[in-house]
mmCIF file of N, CA and C in Angstrom:
data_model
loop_
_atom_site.group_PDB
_atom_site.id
_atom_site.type_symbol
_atom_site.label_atom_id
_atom_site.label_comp_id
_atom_site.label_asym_id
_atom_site.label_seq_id
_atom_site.Cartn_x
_atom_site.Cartn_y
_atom_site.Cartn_z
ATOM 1 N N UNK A 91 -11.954 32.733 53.169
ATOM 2 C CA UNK A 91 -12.386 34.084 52.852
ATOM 3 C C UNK A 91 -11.839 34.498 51.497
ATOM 4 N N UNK A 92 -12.161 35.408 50.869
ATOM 5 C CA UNK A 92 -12.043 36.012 49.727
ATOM 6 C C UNK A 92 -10.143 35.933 49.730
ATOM 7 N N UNK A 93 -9.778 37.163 50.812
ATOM 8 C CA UNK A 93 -8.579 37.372 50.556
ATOM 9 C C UNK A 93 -7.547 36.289 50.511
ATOM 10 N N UNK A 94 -7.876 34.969 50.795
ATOM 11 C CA UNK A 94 -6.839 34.548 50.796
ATOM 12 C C UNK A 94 -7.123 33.972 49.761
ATOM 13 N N UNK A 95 -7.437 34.177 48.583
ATOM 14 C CA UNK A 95 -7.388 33.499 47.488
ATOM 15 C C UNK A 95 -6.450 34.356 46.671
ATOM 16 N N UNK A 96 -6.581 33.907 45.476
ATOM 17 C CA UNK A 96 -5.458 34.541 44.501
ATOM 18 C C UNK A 96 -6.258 35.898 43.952
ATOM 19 N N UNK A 97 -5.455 36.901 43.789
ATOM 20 C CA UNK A 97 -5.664 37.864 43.880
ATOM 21 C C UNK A 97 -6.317 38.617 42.222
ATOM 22 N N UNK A 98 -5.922 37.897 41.422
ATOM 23 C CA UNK A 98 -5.554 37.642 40.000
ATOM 24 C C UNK A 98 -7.300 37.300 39.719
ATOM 25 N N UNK A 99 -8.084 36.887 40.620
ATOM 26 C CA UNK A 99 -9.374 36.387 40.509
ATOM 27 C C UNK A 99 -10.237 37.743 40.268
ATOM 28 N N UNK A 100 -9.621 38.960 40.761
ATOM 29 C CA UNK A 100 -10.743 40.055 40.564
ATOM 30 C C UNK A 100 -10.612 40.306 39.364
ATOM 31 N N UNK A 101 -9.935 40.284 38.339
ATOM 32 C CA UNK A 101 -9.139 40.635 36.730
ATOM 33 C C UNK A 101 -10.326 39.690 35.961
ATOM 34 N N UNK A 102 -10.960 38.563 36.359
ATOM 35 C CA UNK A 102 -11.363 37.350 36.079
ATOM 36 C C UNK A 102 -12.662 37.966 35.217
ATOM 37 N N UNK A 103 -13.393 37.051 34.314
ATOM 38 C CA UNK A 103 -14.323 37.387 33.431
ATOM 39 C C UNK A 103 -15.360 36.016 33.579
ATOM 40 N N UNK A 104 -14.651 35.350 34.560
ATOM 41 C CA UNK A 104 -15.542 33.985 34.697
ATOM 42 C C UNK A 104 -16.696 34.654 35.210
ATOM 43 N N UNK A 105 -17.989 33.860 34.992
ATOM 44 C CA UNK A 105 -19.131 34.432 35.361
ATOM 45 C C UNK A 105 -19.689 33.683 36.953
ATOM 46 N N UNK A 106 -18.955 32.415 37.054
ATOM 47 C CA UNK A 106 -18.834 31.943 38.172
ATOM 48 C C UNK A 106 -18.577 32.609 39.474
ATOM 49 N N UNK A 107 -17.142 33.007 39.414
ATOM 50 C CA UNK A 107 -16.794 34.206 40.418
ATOM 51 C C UNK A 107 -17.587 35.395 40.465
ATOM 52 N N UNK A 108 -17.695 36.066 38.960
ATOM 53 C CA UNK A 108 -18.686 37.414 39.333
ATOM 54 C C UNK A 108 -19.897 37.003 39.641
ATOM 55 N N UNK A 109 -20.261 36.006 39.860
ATOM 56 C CA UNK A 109 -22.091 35.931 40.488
ATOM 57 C C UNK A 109 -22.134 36.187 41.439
ATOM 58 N N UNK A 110 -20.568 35.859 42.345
ATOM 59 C CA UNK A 110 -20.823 35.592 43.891
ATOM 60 C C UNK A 110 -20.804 37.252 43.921
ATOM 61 N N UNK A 111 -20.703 38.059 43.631
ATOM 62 C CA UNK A 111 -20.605 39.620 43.997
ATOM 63 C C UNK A 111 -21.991 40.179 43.161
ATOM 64 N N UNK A 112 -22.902 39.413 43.293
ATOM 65 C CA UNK A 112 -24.192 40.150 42.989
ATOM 66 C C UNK A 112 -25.063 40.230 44.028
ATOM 67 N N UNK A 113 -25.148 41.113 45.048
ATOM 68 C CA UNK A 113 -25.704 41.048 46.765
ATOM 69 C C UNK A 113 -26.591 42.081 46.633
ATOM 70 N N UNK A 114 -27.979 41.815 46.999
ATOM 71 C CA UNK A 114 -28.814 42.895 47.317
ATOM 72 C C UNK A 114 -28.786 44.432 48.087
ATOM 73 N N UNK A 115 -27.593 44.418 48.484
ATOM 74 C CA UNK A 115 -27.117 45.589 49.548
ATOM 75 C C UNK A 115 -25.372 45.677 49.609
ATOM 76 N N UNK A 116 -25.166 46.604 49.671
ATOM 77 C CA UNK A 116 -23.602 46.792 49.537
ATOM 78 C C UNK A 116 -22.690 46.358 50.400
ATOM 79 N N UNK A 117 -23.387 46.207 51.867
ATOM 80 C CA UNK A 117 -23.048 45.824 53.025
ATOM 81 C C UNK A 117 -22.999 44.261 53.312
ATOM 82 N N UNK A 118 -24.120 43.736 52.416
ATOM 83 C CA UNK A 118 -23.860 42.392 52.584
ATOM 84 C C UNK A 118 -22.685 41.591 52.388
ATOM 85 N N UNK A 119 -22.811 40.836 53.338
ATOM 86 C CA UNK A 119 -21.267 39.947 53.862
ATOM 87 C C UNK A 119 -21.476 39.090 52.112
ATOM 88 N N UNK A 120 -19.946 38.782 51.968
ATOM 89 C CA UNK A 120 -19.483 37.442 50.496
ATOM 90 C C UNK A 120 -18.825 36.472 50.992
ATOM 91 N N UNK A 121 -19.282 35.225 50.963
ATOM 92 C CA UNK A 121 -18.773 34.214 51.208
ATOM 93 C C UNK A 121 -18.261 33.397 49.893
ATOM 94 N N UNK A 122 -16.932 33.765 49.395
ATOM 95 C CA UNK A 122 -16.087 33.215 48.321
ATOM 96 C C UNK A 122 -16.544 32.024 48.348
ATOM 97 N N UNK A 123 -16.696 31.039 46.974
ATOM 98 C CA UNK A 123 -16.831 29.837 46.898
ATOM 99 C C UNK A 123 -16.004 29.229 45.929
ATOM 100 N N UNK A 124 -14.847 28.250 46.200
ATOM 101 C CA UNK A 124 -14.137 28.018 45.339
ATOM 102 C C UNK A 124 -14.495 27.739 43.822
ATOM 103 N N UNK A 125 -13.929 27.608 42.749
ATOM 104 C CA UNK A 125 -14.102 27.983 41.640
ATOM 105 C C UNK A 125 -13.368 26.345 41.272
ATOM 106 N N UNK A 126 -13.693 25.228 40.381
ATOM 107 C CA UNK A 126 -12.793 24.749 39.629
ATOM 108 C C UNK A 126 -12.091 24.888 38.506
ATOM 109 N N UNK A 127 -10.721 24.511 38.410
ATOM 110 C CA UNK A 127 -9.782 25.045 37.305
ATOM 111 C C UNK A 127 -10.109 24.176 36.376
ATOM 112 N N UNK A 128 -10.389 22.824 36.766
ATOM 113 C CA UNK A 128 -10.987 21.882 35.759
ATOM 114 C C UNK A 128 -12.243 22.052 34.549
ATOM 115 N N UNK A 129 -11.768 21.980 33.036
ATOM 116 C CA UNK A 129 -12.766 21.614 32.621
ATOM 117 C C UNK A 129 -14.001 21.483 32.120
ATOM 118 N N UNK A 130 -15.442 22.350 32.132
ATOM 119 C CA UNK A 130 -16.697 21.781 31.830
ATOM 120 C C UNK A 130 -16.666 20.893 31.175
ATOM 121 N N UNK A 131 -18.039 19.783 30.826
ATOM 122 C CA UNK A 131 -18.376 18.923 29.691
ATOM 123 C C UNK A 131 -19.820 19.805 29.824
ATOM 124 N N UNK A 132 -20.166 19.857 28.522
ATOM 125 C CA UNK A 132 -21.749 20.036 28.463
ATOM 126 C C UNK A 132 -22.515 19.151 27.580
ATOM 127 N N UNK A 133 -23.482 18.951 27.860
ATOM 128 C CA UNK A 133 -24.843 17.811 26.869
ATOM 129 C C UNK A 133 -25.930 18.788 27.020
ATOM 130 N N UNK A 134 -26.615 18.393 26.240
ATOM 131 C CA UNK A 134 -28.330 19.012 25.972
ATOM 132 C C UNK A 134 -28.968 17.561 25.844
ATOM 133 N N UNK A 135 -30.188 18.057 26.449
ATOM 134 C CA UNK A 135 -30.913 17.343 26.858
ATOM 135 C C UNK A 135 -32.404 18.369 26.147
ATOM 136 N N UNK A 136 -33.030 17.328 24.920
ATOM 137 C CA UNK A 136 -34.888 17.868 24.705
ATOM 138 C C UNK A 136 -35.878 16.938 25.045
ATOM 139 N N UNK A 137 -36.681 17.206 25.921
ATOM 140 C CA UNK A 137 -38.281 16.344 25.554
ATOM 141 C C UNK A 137 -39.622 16.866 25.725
ATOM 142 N N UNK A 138 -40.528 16.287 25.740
ATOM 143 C CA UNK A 138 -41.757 17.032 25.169
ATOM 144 C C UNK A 138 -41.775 16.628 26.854
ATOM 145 N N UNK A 139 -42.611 18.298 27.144
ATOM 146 C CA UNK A 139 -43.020 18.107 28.617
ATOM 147 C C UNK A 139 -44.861 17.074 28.612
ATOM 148 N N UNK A 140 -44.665 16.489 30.219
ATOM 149 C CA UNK A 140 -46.163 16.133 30.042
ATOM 150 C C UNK A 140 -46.942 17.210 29.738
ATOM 151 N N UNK A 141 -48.254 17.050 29.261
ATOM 152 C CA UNK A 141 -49.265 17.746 29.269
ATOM 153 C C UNK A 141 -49.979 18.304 30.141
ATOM 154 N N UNK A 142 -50.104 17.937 31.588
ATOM 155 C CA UNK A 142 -49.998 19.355 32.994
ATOM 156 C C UNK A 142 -48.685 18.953 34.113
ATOM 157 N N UNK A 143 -49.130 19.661 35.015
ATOM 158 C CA UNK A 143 -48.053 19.036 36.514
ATOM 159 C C UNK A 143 -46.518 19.399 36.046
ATOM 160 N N UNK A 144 -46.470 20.058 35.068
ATOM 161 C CA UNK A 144 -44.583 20.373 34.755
ATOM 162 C C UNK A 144 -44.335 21.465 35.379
ATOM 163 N N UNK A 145 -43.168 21.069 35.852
ATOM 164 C CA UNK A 145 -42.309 22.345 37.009
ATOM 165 C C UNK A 145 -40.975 22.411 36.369
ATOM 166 N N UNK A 146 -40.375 23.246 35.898
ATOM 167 C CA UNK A 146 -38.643 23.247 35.835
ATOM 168 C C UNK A 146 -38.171 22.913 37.073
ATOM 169 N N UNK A 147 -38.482 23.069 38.184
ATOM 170 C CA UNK A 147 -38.138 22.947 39.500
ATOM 171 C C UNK A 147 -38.134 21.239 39.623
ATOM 172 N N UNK A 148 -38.979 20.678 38.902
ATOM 173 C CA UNK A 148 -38.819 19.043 39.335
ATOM 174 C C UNK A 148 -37.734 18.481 38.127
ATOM 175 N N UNK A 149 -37.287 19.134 36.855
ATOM 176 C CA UNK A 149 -36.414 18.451 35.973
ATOM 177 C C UNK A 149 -34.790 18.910 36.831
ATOM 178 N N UNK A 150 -35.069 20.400 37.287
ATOM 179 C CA UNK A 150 -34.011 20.658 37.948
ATOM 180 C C UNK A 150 -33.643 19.733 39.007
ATOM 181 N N UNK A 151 -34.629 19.308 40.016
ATOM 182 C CA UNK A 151 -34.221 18.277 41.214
ATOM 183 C C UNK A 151 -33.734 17.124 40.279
ATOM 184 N N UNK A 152 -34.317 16.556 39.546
ATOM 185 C CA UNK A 152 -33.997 15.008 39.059
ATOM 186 C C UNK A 152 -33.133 15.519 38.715
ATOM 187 N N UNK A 153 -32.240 16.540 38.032
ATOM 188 C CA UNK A 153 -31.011 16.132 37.638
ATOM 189 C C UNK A 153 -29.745 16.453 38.677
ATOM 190 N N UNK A 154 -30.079 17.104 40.004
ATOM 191 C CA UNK A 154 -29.260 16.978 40.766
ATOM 192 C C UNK A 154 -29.057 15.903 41.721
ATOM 193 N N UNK A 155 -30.036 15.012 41.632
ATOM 194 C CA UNK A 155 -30.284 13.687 42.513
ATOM 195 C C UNK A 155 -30.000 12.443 42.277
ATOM 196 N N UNK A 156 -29.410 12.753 40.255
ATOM 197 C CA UNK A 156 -28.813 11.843 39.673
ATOM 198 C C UNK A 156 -27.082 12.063 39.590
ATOM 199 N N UNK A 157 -26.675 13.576 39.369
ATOM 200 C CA UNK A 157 -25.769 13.833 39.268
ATOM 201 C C UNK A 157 -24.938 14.572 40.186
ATOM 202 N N UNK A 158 -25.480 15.288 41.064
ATOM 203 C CA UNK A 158 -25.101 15.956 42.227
ATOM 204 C C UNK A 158 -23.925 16.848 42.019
ATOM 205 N N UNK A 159 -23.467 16.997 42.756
ATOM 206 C CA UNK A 159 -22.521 18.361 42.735
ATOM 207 C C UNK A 159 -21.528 17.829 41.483
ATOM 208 N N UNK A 160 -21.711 16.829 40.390
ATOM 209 C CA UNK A 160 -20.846 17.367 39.440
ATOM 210 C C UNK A 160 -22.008 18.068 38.432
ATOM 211 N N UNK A 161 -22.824 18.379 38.635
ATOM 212 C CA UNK A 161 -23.360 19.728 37.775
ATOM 213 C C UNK A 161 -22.954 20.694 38.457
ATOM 214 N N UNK A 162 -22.717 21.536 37.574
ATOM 215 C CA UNK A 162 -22.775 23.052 37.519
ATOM 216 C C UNK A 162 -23.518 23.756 37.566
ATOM 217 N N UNK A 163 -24.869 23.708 36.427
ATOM 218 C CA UNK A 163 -25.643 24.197 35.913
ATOM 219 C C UNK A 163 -26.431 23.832 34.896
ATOM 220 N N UNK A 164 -27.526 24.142 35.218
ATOM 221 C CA UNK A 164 -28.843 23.448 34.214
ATOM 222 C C UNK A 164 -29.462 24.595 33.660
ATOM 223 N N UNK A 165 -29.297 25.202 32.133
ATOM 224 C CA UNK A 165 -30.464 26.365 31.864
ATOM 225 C C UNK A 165 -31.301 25.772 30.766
ATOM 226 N N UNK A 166 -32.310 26.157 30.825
ATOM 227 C CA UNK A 166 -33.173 26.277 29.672
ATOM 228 C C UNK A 166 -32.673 26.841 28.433
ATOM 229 N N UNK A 167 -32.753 26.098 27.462
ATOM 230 C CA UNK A 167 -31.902 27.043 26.127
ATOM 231 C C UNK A 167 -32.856 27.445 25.126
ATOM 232 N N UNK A 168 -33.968 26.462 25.567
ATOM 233 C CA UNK A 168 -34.930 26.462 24.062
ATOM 234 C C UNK A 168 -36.943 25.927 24.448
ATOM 235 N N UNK A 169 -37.556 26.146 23.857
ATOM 236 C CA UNK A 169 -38.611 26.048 23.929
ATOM 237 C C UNK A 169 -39.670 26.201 22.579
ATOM 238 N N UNK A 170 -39.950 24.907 22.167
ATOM 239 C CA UNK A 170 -40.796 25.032 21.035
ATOM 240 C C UNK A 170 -41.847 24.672 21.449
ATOM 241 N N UNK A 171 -43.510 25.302 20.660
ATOM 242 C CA UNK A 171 -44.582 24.598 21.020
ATOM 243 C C UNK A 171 -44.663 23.787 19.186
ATOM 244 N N UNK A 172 -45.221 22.655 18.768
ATOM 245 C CA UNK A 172 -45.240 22.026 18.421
ATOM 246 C C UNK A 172 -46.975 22.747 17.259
ATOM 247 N N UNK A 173 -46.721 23.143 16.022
ATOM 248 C CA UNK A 173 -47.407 24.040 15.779
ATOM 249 C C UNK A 173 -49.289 23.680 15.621
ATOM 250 N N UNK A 174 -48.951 22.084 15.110
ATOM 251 C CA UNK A 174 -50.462 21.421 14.543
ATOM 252 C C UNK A 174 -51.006 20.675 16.494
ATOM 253 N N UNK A 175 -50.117 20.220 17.228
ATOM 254 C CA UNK A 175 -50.480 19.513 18.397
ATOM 255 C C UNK A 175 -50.399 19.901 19.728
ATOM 256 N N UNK A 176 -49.853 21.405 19.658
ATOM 257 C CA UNK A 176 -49.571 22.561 20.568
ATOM 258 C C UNK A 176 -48.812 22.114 21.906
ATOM 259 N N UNK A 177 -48.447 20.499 21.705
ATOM 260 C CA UNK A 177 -47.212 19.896 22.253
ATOM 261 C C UNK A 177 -45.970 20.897 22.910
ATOM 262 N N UNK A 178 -45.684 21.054 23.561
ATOM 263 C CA UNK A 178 -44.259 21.770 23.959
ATOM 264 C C UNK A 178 -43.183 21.386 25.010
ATOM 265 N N UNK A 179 -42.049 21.416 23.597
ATOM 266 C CA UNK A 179 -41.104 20.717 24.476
ATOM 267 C C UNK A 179 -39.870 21.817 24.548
ATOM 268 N N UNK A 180 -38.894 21.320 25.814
ATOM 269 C CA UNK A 180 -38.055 22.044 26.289
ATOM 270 C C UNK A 180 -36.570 21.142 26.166
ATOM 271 N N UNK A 181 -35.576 22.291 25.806
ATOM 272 C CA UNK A 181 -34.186 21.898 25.380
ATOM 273 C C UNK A 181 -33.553 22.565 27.110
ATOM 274 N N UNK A 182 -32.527 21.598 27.729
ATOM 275 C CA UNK A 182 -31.973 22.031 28.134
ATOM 276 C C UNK A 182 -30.498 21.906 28.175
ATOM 277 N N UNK A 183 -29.523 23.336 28.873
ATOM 278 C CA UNK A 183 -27.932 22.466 28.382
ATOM 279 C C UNK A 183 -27.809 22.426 29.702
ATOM 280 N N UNK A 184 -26.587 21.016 29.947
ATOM 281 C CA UNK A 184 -26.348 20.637 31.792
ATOM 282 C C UNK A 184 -24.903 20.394 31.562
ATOM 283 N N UNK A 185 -24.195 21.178 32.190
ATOM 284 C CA UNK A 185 -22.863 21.609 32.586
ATOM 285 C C UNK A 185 -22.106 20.583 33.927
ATOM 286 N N UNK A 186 -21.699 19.730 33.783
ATOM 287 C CA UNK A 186 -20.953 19.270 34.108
ATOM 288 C C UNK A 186 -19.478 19.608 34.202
ATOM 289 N N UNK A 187 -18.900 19.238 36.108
ATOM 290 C CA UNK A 187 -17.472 20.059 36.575
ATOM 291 C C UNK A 187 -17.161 19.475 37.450
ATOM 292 N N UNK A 188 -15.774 18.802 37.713
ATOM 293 C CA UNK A 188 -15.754 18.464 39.009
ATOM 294 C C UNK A 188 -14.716 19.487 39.509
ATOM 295 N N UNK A 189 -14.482 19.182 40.827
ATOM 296 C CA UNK A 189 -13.885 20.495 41.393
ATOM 297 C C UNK A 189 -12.067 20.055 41.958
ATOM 298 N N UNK A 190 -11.926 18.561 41.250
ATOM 299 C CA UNK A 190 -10.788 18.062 41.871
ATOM 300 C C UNK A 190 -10.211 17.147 40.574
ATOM 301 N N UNK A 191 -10.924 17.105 39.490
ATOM 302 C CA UNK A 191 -10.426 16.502 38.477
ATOM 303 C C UNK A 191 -10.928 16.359 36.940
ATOM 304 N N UNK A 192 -10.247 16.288 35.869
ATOM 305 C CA UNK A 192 -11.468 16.833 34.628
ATOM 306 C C UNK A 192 -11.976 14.738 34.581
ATOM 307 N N UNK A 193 -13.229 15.655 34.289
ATOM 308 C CA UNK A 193 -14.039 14.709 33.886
ATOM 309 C C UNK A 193 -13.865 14.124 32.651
ATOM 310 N N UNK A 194 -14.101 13.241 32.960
ATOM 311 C CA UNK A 194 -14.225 12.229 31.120
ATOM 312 C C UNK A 194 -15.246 12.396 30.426
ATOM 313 N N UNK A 195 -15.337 12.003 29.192
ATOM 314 C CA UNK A 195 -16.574 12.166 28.494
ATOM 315 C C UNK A 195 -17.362 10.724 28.900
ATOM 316 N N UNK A 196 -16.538 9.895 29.294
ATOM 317 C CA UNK A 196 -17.597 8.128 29.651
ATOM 318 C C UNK A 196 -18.564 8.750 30.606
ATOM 319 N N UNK A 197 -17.735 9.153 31.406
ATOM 320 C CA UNK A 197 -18.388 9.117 33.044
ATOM 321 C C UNK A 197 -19.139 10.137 32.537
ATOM 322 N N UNK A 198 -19.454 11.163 32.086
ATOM 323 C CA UNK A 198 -20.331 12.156 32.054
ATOM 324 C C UNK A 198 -21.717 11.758 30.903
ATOM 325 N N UNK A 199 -20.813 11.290 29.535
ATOM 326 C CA UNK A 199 -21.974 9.762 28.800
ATOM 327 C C UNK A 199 -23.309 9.367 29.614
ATOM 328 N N UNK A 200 -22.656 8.479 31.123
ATOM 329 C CA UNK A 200 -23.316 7.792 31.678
ATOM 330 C C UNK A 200 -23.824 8.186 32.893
ATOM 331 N N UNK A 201 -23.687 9.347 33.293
ATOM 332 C CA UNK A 201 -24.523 10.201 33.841
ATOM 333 C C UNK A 201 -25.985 11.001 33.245
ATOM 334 N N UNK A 202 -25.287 11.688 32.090
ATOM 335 C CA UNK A 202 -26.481 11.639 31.333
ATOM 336 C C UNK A 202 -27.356 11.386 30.894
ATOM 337 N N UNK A 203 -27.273 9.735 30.540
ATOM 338 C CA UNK A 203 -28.273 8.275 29.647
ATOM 339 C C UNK A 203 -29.428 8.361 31.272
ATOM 340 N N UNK A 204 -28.275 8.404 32.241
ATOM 341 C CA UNK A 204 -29.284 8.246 33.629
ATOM 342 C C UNK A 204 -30.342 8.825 33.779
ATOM 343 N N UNK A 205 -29.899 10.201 33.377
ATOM 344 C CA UNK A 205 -30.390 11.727 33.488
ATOM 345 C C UNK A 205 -32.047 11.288 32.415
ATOM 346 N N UNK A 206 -31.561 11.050 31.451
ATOM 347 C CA UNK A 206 -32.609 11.085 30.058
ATOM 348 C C UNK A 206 -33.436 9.736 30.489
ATOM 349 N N UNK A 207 -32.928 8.649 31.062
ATOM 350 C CA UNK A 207 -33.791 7.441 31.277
ATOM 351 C C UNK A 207 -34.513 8.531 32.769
ATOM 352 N N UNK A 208 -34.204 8.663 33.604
ATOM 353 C CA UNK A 208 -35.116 9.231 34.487
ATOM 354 C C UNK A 208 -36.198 10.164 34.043
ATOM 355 N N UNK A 209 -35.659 11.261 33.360
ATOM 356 C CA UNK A 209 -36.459 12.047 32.418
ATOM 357 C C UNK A 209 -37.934 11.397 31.856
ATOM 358 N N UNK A 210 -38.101 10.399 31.222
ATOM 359 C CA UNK A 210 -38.663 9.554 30.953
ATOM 360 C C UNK A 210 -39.825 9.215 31.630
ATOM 361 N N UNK A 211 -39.318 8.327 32.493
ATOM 362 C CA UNK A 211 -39.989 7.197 33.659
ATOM 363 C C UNK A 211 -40.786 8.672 34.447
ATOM 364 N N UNK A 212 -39.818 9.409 35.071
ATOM 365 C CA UNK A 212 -40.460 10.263 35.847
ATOM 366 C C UNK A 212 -41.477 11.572 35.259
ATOM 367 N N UNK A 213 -41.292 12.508 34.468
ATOM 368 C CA UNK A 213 -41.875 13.492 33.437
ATOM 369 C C UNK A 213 -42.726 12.976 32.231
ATOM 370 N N UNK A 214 -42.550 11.718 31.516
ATOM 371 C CA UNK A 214 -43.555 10.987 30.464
ATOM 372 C C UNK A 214 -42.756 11.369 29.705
#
């Protein structure tokens, strides 16, 4: 539960912790979710989406199915359409965290290459 965490967490500016207190109703129950002290790594990731059938919802799955709970977070940062071929491709940044130890830059390297070779094969 909340209270038995450190108390020092409500003072906090992490945006992690304040998400969990964004509830549709005042009454709604909070189920604290631990926070790691460890760390982020972040990479960006751009490619030109296919030309139909693109979902953020399917780049989002592939990258949790490669990397799993050591992401954090995947946002969209950027979006160009391509001005003469009306091509459009999407930048994203992916936040990498583990919750028990800082990550390396290898291991997160080679999570990524995974990430971008799937990208590929699967999206065009």
């Amino acid at each position: 539960t909340l209270f038995r965490s450190d108390i020092r967490l409500f003072w906090s500016e992490d945006e992690r912790f304040l998400k969990q207190f964004c509830v549709s109703h005042i009454d709604q129950n909070v189920q604290f979710q631990a926070l790691s002290k460890y760390p982020p790594l972040t990479n960006d990731i751009s490619f030109w989406l296919p030309a139909e059938g693109f979902s953020e919802n399917d780049f989002y799955e592939l990258v949790r199915n490669i990397a799993g709970d050591l992401v954090e977070k995947v946002v969209l940062i950027d979006k160009f359409t391509h001005p003469k071929t009306s091509k459009v491709s999407h930048c994203y940044r992916i936040t990498y965290r583990h919750m028990e130890r800082t990550l390396t830059k290898e291991e997160v390297r080679l999570l990524h290459a995974a990430i971008e070779k799937s990208s590929v094969q699967e999206l065009g």
